[in-house]
Amino acid sequence: MSYMPQTPQKALPGAYVQTPAHQSQALSQQGQVAQTETQKTTPEEIQPTARAAKAVNEALWEESRYPELDSYIGQGISSEYEVSAQSAWAPFQKIKMYPIPDRIFEQYNRAQVSTIMGLFADFNHAWVAIDNALYLWDYTHPNPDLVSFEDATHTITAVKLVIPRAGVFVPSIVRLLVVATTADIILVGMSTQIASHGGKTVALYSLKMSTPVKGLDVDVIEGSDATGRIFFSGRGSDDIYEFTYQQEERWFTNRCAKTNHTTKGYSTLTPTLFFGQKVQQELVVRMVMDDSRRLLYTLSSKSTIRTFFMRSNSALDLVITKPLNQILSNVGHMTSQTELLTPAMRIVSISAITAQEASKTNLVASTSSGCRIFMSATSAYGSSPSSSTAPTSMQVQHVKFPPAENSIPLHNQSSQSNQLTQHSSAPSINTSSRALKETRSAVRYAPGYFLTFVVREQQPGTDLLFASAPDSARIAQPQIQQTPVRYPELAFWISLGSRAEDVGLATGEFSATSSPVGFGNELAVQFDRPTPEIAVLTNTGVHMLRRRRLVDIFAAALRLGGGAEGLEGEVNRFVRRYGRGEVASTALAVACGQAFDVTSDSRLARISDPEVLELARKCFIEYGGKPEYPENSIHDRTIPAIDFVRPSPRHAGVARYISRLLRSIWKAPIVIEKLTPTGGFMVVSAVGLGKLQDTSQDLTKLKEFLTANKSFIEGLAGPEALGNVHSKREEVSLQGEHRALHALAVLIDRVIEGISFVLVLYDEKIEEIIISLANESRQQLRNLSYEGLCTTDLGKMLAKDLVKAIVNRNIVSGSNVETVAEALRRRCGSFCSADDVVIFKAQEFVKRGAEAGADSDVCRDYLNESFRLLRQVAGSLSMEQLQWTIGQYVALQFYAASIQLCLEKANESDRGNRALTWIQEGRPPGDRRGEAFEGRKKCYDLIYQVMLSVERSRTESPDMVDGQLTLSGKRREEAGDEIDTADDEVFQTDLYDWYLQNDRADQLLEVESPYIITYLQRRSSEDVAHADLLWRYYVQKERYQDAAVVQLALAKSRFALSLDKRIEYLGNARTNASTTRPGIVRSSRTEVLREVSDLLEVANIQSDLVQRLRSDDRITADRRPKVMEELDGAILPLTVLFNTYCEPAYYFDLCILIYEAADHRVASDIKATWQNLLERAHTVAEQTDQGPEPYEMVAENVRSLGTKLGLSETMFPVTELLPMLKRYAHNFQHESGPETWVLDIFIDLQVPFETLYATLENMFYNDEPPFQGRQRRLIANDIVYIARMWFQDSSRGSRSAFGGEDNAIAVSQMLHMVMQSGLDERRLEECQNLRMRIENLLR
């Protein structure tokens, strides 16, 4: 059959492609979670201690990058010296001269063969060997005792102090004296002790260890500190021998022996014969050891340098021989010929440079002309050898020429003159200066202290000492030098007045770091390490030279620079050389009393001259520079302007000074756990307690200086300083400077108290304290440094743990906790504040209450007092302290106070109530306010534990006994009241969550709180369970209108609800909305009811559509689940249902229902859809083999739809449907079914007979096809049938036929007309009978 055109499409979205499908867009609904943008949070303001720690770490990092030696000597030559006649700039200072004791001279006068002298400077002892006797004395003691060794039977030729090999001797033997005589070498043990005057005393022990060396005439001995090996050589041979020793004899080796490492086999026993001209034998005149590379260097009498490699199997291999001619050849590549470096000159001394000091440079050789030749040893491919590989070649790296000749002082010029003279410095490299031409000997100590002993023709028996040292401050800051400098040194001359016999380093070897980078930074350790001192032994006494630090030089320059008038000149000179930041740091150190000088009585004392201190203060304040604010170069305006301020050099100087004071302790661990020899547990400090006290005192002086001068220091003066600014730029700069300097001031306070706290720990029994800590805290303490203690939250937390452990230990021991806590607060207030004292006091009350018994009045008094105290300091309570307190309170049934204390702590932890705003805005993820909520929740979790404890306690004791409330019941009731009346909305919100998480929904519905509805309303947008609870709560409170609104919102929501569930919600909503109750506004109720009814109508249509599509075989199996998922969920808009599903799928009955629901009244659309419905039903029936007849299916569709539409005149237009069905019956079902089946449909639907009659009458008169001509009789038959049925229906009872006389007359006339239209005999007879009955009624 042909189909009529489909209903015209409205301007609605959607399409039907092959099978119904749609990506639904649900109606907007109430309660949907609002998508709010997460609150943007700027980076947290850095805490002052963290900011200051960053500045200190940057200063430490900068100083750790001090150039290594190789970088500033480099390949080439130099002669950079600052030789000053002004004592202020001298690199060394002669402290005093210790004379040789008269008793030594008495022994000396008895000498018969030989006398040699030397120093053990690291032990403050000198020695003299007179014939076969050796005498030692403490040269720092005014009347020293002589320690003698007189066991030698032959003349002593050499003495050397070495470190013994580990495990051979008892621990008290810390050194070995190697005493060489003409016949043998003897080992003598040495032990040391600290004397009462601060020096060291030594004792010698005979070890019965010696080996013969007759004929060798040993005069050179060297020992390896790392391995304990001893090497020697003598004037009788150029061979290198080793003195071997062991604890006891073995089968094939004696306790002592000598080994020749250079000449093997019998050659050592064969005399050397010379024929002809006598040849001068080459001898070893000097040995030096480099344990860092396992190398032994020797210098021969012919200026040949040999390098030996110490292998692990006790072998010693000659790996490099560097004769003088090769050295000069290497030098020739760097400079033109000079008379200072010719074959006629000699190398008088060699000094090793360790791998810790330089990675490439190995050795420095000093010549008789005063030149220093730096040499590097390399292995294969030019790489530097390691301690496990031997070098294969040696090259000259750098040559340092002597200073200018005009630097030599005149005979009558005092080396300690205070006269201010110009520094002598050659403008270019001078390669011909004869200033050090007659160098007799020289020595170098790390990091470059160079002492040269020069013999002058005018004073042949007296040495003139030339001493130089690196200008560390210039080397550290090469970027500020106006002209490039290479290896700059400060130097001065000093007349010893006698001949130097030996020289030694009285302090330990210098090393700022353990690697070449940063190794030589003397500035970094000038307040942290003992100042290097060098002892020079002459035949008149021991001269002590002290290295002058930059702070000492600066103080002397201020003193000798002409006072306040000359201050500017001196300061500008320092600024040009060292930079403004270094000058500020140095001036601050001088002002804080760090500078030392030698007094008139040869004592070393701090400079306390008020004039010098005032000049230093003035220098720090007036020459500290200005902060910088690069306003024009700022592009990112979202960052606060203050963050772009570069603090002044003054700030850098303060940070640098602090870093130098804290250098040793900053990264050091606070505790080191060890085992005692007996297996016990002990804790020691990584930093000496004396060092901690000194650091604390230095920081205290710094704090006092900054406090006293606060009003003068730009950046520390405070807000009043802003009155002097003239522009916004200056204001921002000053604010940045203040923030930076204030942070350093805060750090100073924090470190002072941190050190005091550590000292308190070690004053207590620290082992017991640490053992009492939790395992996690104990492990964290092991890794905690002083930096961490003073600047991090972890350090603060561990400090709290330690304070608590100290207090607990004192409580156990019976001490008064308040006294202990108060003592802690006075010494280290930031680690034990006034609040901490209150907390400890409260905890003690809790413990006393527990001891008194839970049910006693005394216990309640103690608990009430503890609660009163803890409420005062709730914000200072740590979670551990709160947990402990709540645990104690619960055990003592102090429930209400437990809950109140937790709520107090929660509120104090989030005083801005940020957690509430976070909750109100939907808990956006990534928002920092969530952290505030988590902090609160820890307190709330404790409340829930209290609630559970209260519930458990009911099983132990009843609430009521004999109708009376028990004590336990009263306490539980008080706890419940605290929960119900808490005005903390965040707590109430979390409490309700806890109820639901623990399946306590019924308990939640019983809550009487103003927050419950707010909570459920807020959470109902998040999940169905909360929304269900909300409408249930409303129903329980008889708020039916509100319940209907919630159920309507659920039906419209985007929750994963089935369509049936939504229909259920709508049904319940209609019931609740229909329920009347006093106080409900009628208009509001009607509006809700109307919306519910409308949506329910749509939902029912969608439900019919789901059922229809579920059985529609046009949808493929793989497509069907997706279609069902789209439809069996949210209620879709009618436009989507119509355009996307119903009309494309030919569900025309549903289309008509959609018209009805949408109030779509276009008659043409409705008529066309009815026509399509009839045709579709007919087609489907024809295609079904064993189904109903087509007319039956059509009739059923019309009957069903008519029932659903309620005979709507618009959607069920009888005047259109009846002719349409009659035409359908005539055209397609002429011989099928009862003759009156069409009319029966409408009669069954109770369509008024009057309407049917009028419609048929119109059809009869209109004479429309196909009812024309003889076919009009079909309509006539229907008119007779309807008239008869109408007559029968209207004649029942007392009603009038056809509803009245007028209708009866009209029907009678129509029947008369019909009788003339050719009725069949049966219908004609029926018509006549009916008309007669009507006429009879009319009479």
GROMACS .gro file of C-alpha atoms in nm, residues 33-179:
model
  147
   33VAL     CA    1   2.689   1.960   4.101
   34ALA     CA    2   2.809   2.304   4.003
   35GLN     CA    3   3.140   2.300   3.822
   36THR     CA    4   3.333   2.565   4.004
   37GLU     CA    5   3.682   2.658   3.913
   38THR     CA    6   3.930   2.549   4.172
   39GLN     CA    7   4.039   2.842   4.372
   40LYS     CA    8   4.370   2.967   4.244
   41THR     CA    9   4.624   2.984   4.517
   42THR     CA   10   4.942   3.176   4.495
   43PRO     CA   11   5.258   3.006   4.620
   44GLU     CA   12   5.276   3.007   4.996
   45GLU     CA   13   5.481   3.281   5.149
   46ILE     CA   14   5.822   3.138   5.237
   47GLN     CA   15   5.878   3.132   5.610
   48PRO     CA   16   6.156   3.361   5.736
   49THR     CA   17   6.370   3.070   5.858
   50ALA     CA   18   6.336   2.895   5.522
   51ARG     CA   19   6.423   3.215   5.337
   52ALA     CA   20   6.726   3.272   5.556
   53ALA     CA   21   6.830   2.908   5.524
   54LYS     CA   22   6.820   2.949   5.148
   55ALA     CA   23   7.050   3.253   5.173
   56VAL     CA   24   7.291   3.064   5.400
   57ASN     CA   25   7.293   2.763   5.169
   58GLU     CA   26   7.361   2.987   4.872
   59ALA     CA   27   7.652   3.145   5.058
   60LEU     CA   28   7.789   2.801   5.147
   61TRP     CA   29   7.748   2.688   4.788
   62GLU     CA   30   7.929   2.992   4.656
   63GLU     CA   31   8.218   2.935   4.891
   64SER     CA   32   8.231   2.567   4.803
   65ARG     CA   33   8.297   2.677   4.442
   66TYR     CA   34   8.624   2.845   4.535
   67PRO     CA   35   8.860   2.789   4.238
   68GLU     CA   36   9.091   2.493   4.262
   69LEU     CA   37   9.465   2.546   4.242
   70ASP     CA   38   9.492   2.422   3.883
   71SER     CA   39   9.248   2.687   3.763
   72TYR     CA   40   9.440   2.991   3.882
   73ILE     CA   41   9.796   2.879   3.821
   74GLY     CA   42   9.734   2.718   3.484
   75GLN     CA   43   9.990   2.669   3.210
   76GLY     CA   44  10.235   2.958   3.204
   77ILE     CA   45  10.420   3.196   3.431
   78SER     CA   46  10.336   3.466   3.685
   79SER     CA   47  10.486   3.701   3.937
   80GLU     CA   48  10.182   3.855   4.108
   81TYR     CA   49  10.280   3.971   4.457
   82GLU     CA   50  10.158   4.237   4.696
   83VAL     CA   51  10.467   4.292   4.909
   84SER     CA   52  10.386   4.554   5.168
   85ALA     CA   53  10.597   4.729   5.418
   86GLN     CA   54  10.278   4.803   5.612
   87SER     CA   55  10.226   4.547   5.882
   88ALA     CA   56   9.849   4.568   5.837
   89TRP     CA   57   9.868   4.392   5.500
   90ALA     CA   58  10.129   4.130   5.596
   91PRO     CA   59  10.001   3.774   5.530
   92PHE     CA   60  10.171   3.645   5.844
   93GLN     CA   61  10.234   3.793   6.183
   94LYS     CA   62  10.512   3.704   6.415
   95ILE     CA   63  10.352   3.616   6.745
   96LYS     CA   64  10.658   3.563   6.958
   97MET     CA   65  10.991   3.388   6.978
   98TYR     CA   66  11.041   3.103   7.224
   99PRO     CA   67  11.410   3.091   7.326
  100ILE     CA   68  11.603   2.768   7.342
  101PRO     CA   69  11.632   2.656   7.707
  102ASP     CA   70  11.964   2.701   7.879
  103ARG     CA   71  11.979   2.329   7.956
  104ILE     CA   72  11.998   2.264   7.582
  105PHE     CA   73  12.290   2.500   7.552
  106GLU     CA   74  12.456   2.320   7.840
  107GLN     CA   75  12.427   1.991   7.654
  108TYR     CA   76  12.532   2.160   7.333
  109ASN     CA   77  12.855   2.279   7.492
  110ARG     CA   78  12.941   1.915   7.562
  111ALA     CA   79  12.904   1.811   7.198
  112GLN     CA   80  13.204   1.626   7.054
  113VAL     CA   81  13.103   1.513   6.705
  114SER     CA   82  12.782   1.669   6.568
  115THR     CA   83  12.467   1.855   6.653
  116ILE     CA   84  12.144   1.867   6.456
  117MET     CA   85  11.816   2.033   6.542
  118GLY     CA   86  11.457   2.004   6.434
  119LEU     CA   87  11.088   2.052   6.513
  120PHE     CA   88  10.789   1.840   6.594
  121ALA     CA   89  10.571   2.146   6.550
  122ASP     CA   90  10.237   1.963   6.563
  123PHE     CA   91  10.328   1.860   6.919
  124ASN     CA   92  10.481   2.199   7.013
  125HIS     CA   93  10.814   2.030   7.066
  126ALA     CA   94  11.163   2.091   6.936
  127TRP     CA   95  11.452   1.849   6.944
  128VAL     CA   96  11.826   1.852   6.932
  129ALA     CA   97  12.056   1.557   6.867
  130ILE     CA   98  12.392   1.602   7.030
  131ASP     CA   99  12.630   1.322   6.938
  132ASN     CA  100  12.440   1.005   7.038
  133ALA     CA  101  12.176   1.172   7.261
  134LEU     CA  102  11.840   1.308   7.161
  135TYR     CA  103  11.659   1.573   7.365
  136LEU     CA  104  11.302   1.697   7.324
  137TRP     CA  105  11.133   1.993   7.492
  138ASP     CA  106  10.805   2.180   7.482
  139TYR     CA  107  10.914   2.511   7.337
  140THR     CA  108  10.590   2.683   7.447
  141HIS     CA  109  10.663   2.613   7.814
  142PRO     CA  110  10.865   2.877   7.999
  143ASN     CA  111  11.064   2.617   8.190
  144PRO     CA  112  11.025   2.289   8.004
  145ASP     CA  113  11.142   1.949   8.112
  146LEU     CA  114  11.378   1.769   7.877
  147VAL     CA  115  11.267   1.435   7.740
  148SER     CA  116  11.576   1.244   7.642
  149PHE     CA  117  11.664   0.937   7.441
  150GLU     CA  118  12.017   0.825   7.518
  151ASP     CA  119  12.006   0.459   7.419
  152ALA     CA  120  12.186   0.515   7.089
  153THR     CA  121  12.550   0.406   7.093
  154HIS     CA  122  12.651   0.590   6.779
  155THR     CA  123  12.626   0.945   6.655
  156ILE     CA  124  12.278   1.045   6.552
  157THR     CA  125  12.263   1.158   6.190
  158ALA     CA  126  11.886   1.209   6.134
  159VAL     CA  127  11.557   1.212   6.325
  160LYS     CA  128  11.206   1.184   6.185
  161LEU     CA  129  10.864   1.162   6.350
  162VAL     CA  130  10.623   0.931   6.164
  163ILE     CA  131  10.286   0.768   6.216
  164PRO     CA  132  10.309   0.392   6.290
  165ARG     CA  133  10.140   0.125   6.085
  166ALA     CA  134   9.804   0.033   6.232
  167GLY     CA  135   9.787  -0.276   6.451
  168VAL     CA  136  10.157  -0.310   6.524
  169PHE     CA  137  10.177  -0.121   6.852
  170VAL     CA  138   9.943  -0.050   7.139
  171PRO     CA  139   9.700   0.242   7.080
  172SER     CA  140   9.889   0.472   7.317
  173ILE     CA  141  10.184   0.474   7.076
  174VAL     CA  142  10.063   0.750   6.844
  175ARG     CA  143  10.397   0.829   6.679
  176LEU     CA  144  10.731   0.670   6.607
  177LEU     CA  145  11.063   0.845   6.639
  178VAL     CA  146  11.291   0.718   6.365
  179VAL     CA  147  11.643   0.780   6.493
   0.00000   0.00000   0.00000
